[in-house]
C-alpha positions in Angstrom: 128.3 46.6 180.5 125.8 48.9 182.0 126.1 46.9 185.2 129.9 47.4 185.4 129.5 51.1 184.9 126.9 51.3 187.7 129.1 49.3 190.0 132.0 51.7 189.1 130.0 54.8 189.7 128.7 53.3 193.0 132.3 52.7 194.1 133.4 56.1 193.1 130.4 57.7 194.8 131.1 55.7 198.0 134.8 56.9 197.8 133.7 60.4 197.3 131.3 60.3 200.2 133.9 58.8 202.4 136.4 61.5 201.4 133.9 64.2 202.0 132.8 62.9 205.4 136.5 62.6 206.3 137.3 66.1 204.9 134.2 67.5 206.9 135.4 65.6 210.1 138.9 67.0 209.7 137.6 70.4 209.1 135.5 70.2 212.2 138.4 69.0 214.2 140.6 71.8 212.9 137.9 74.3 213.8 137.5 72.8 217.3 141.2 72.8 218.0 141.5 76.4 216.6 138.6 77.5 219.0 140.3 75.7 221.9 143.7 77.6 221.0 141.8 80.9 220.7 140.2 80.4 224.1 143.4 79.5 225.7 145.1 82.7 224.3 142.2 84.9 225.3 142.3 83.2 228.9 146.0 83.7 229.0 145.7 87.3 227.9 143.1 87.9 230.5 145.1 86.4 233.2 148.2 88.6 232.2 145.8 91.5 232.0 144.6 91.0 235.6 148.1 90.3 236.7 149.3 93.8 235.3 146.4 95.5 236.8 147.0 94.1 240.1 150.7 95.1 239.9 149.6 98.7 238.7 147.1 99.0 241.6 149.7 97.8 244.1 152.2 100.3 242.7 149.7 103.1 242.8 148.7 102.1 246.4 152.4 102.0 247.4 153.0 105.5 245.8 149.9 107.0 247.6 151.1 105.5 250.9 154.5 106.9 250.4 153.2 110.3 249.5 150.8 110.2 252.5 153.7 109.3 254.8 155.9 112.0 253.4 153.2 114.5 253.7 152.6 113.4 257.3 156.3 113.6 258.1 156.4 117.2 256.7 153.2 118.3 258.7 154.7 116.9 261.9 158.1 118.6 261.1 156.3 121.9 260.6 154.2 121.3 263.9 157.5 120.5 265.7 159.0 123.7 264.5 156.0 125.7 265.4 155.8 124.1 268.9 159.4 125.0 269.4 158.8 128.6 268.4 155.7 128.9 270.6 157.7 127.3 273.4 160.7 129.5 273.1 158.5 132.7 272.8 156.3 131.6 275.9 159.5 131.0 278.1 160.8 134.4 277.1 157.5 136.0 278.1 157.3 134.1 281.3 160.7 135.0 282.3 159.6 138.7 282.2 156.5 138.3 284.2 155.6 141.4 286.2 156.5 141.0 290.0 152.9 140.9 291.0 152.0 138.0 288.7 155.0 136.0 289.7 154.1 136.7 293.4 150.6 135.5 292.8 152.0 132.3 290.9 154.3 131.5 293.9 151.4 131.9 296.3 149.0 129.7 294.2 151.9 127.0 294.0 152.2 127.1 297.8 148.4 126.8 298.3 148.4 123.8 295.9 151.2 121.9 297.5 150.5 123.0 301.1 152.9 124.8 303.3 152.4 123.3 306.7 155.6 121.4 306.5 159.1 122.9 305.9 159.3 124.1 302.3 162.3 125.4 300.4 161.5 127.9 297.6 164.4 127.9 294.9 164.1 130.5 292.2 165.3 129.9 288.6 168.2 132.2 287.8 166.0 133.8 284.8 163.4 135.0 287.4 165.7 135.6 290.4 165.6 139.5 290.0 161.8 139.9 289.6 160.3 139.7 293.1 161.2 142.6 295.5 162.6 142.3 298.9 159.2 143.5 300.2 157.4 140.7 298.3 159.9 138.1 299.5 159.4 139.3 303.1 155.6 139.1 302.6 155.9 135.5 301.5 158.0 134.6 304.6 155.5 136.3 306.9 152.5 134.7 305.2 154.1 131.2 305.0 156.4 130.9 308.0 157.4 127.4 307.1 158.8 128.6 303.7 162.5 129.4 303.4 163.8 131.0 300.3 167.0 129.4 299.1 170.0 131.4 298.2 170.7 128.8 295.4 169.2 129.4 292.0 168.2 126.7 289.4 170.6 127.4 286.4 169.4 128.5 283.1 165.6 128.3 283.8 162.9 130.7 285.0 160.2 130.0 287.5 160.8 128.1 290.7 161.1 124.7 292.6 159.3 123.9 295.8 161.0 121.3 297.9 159.2 119.4 300.7 160.5 116.4 302.5 162.9 115.3 299.7 160.0 115.8 297.2 160.5 118.5 294.4 157.6 120.3 292.8 158.9 121.6 289.5 157.3 125.0 288.7 160.0 126.0 286.2 158.6 127.5 283.1 160.4 125.0 280.9 159.1 122.0 282.7 155.4 123.5 282.7 155.6 124.3 279.0 157.2 121.1 278.2 154.3 119.2 279.7 151.9 121.2 277.6 154.0 120.8 274.6 154.1 116.9 275.1 150.2 117.0 275.4 149.8 119.0 272.2 152.3 116.9 270.3 150.4 113.8 271.3 147.2 115.6 270.1 148.7 116.6 266.8 150.0 113.1 266.3 146.6 111.6 267.0 145.1 114.1 264.4 147.7 113.2 261.8 147.0 109.4 262.3 143.4 110.0 262.0 143.8 112.2 258.7 146.1 109.5 257.4 143.6 106.8 258.0 140.8 108.6 256.4 142.9 109.2 253.4 143.8 105.7 252.7 
């Protein structure tokens, strides 16, 4: 009888051990699967976080670039308006040059281009009235190859020297426009440099 009880206890003990071992195995498997799922969720969240951060950075960078471009455009517009005001003011001042200064300017231009060949001097209508007859005669006496045209360059000040089908444009608008173009290029280069440093 004792032997039967011992066998029964052994069988029950073996069953309990098997169940406990299986339970421990299942518990470990569930724990492993849970850990894997948690890691996958964490990795997915980290990936989404990085994606959102990249999108945010791109958006910020785009906004900064747009703002920089807008500021640059405004600055260039302001510079252009300023250049136009300066240009207009300078033309008005030059159109009212004293006769002596205009006379000297014409002499310097003739010396620059040379007056050994036939040269026609044509004044702009804005400066037609400045030189006196005496000054015009002095130019003719000093530069015998120079003839003063009775025609006038419309709507401008200064003058044009013509030699052998070549025109040397000394009108104030042309001279100032050349300077304005140089200054505009300078301002544009400065704006580009500033924009590059701000990025």
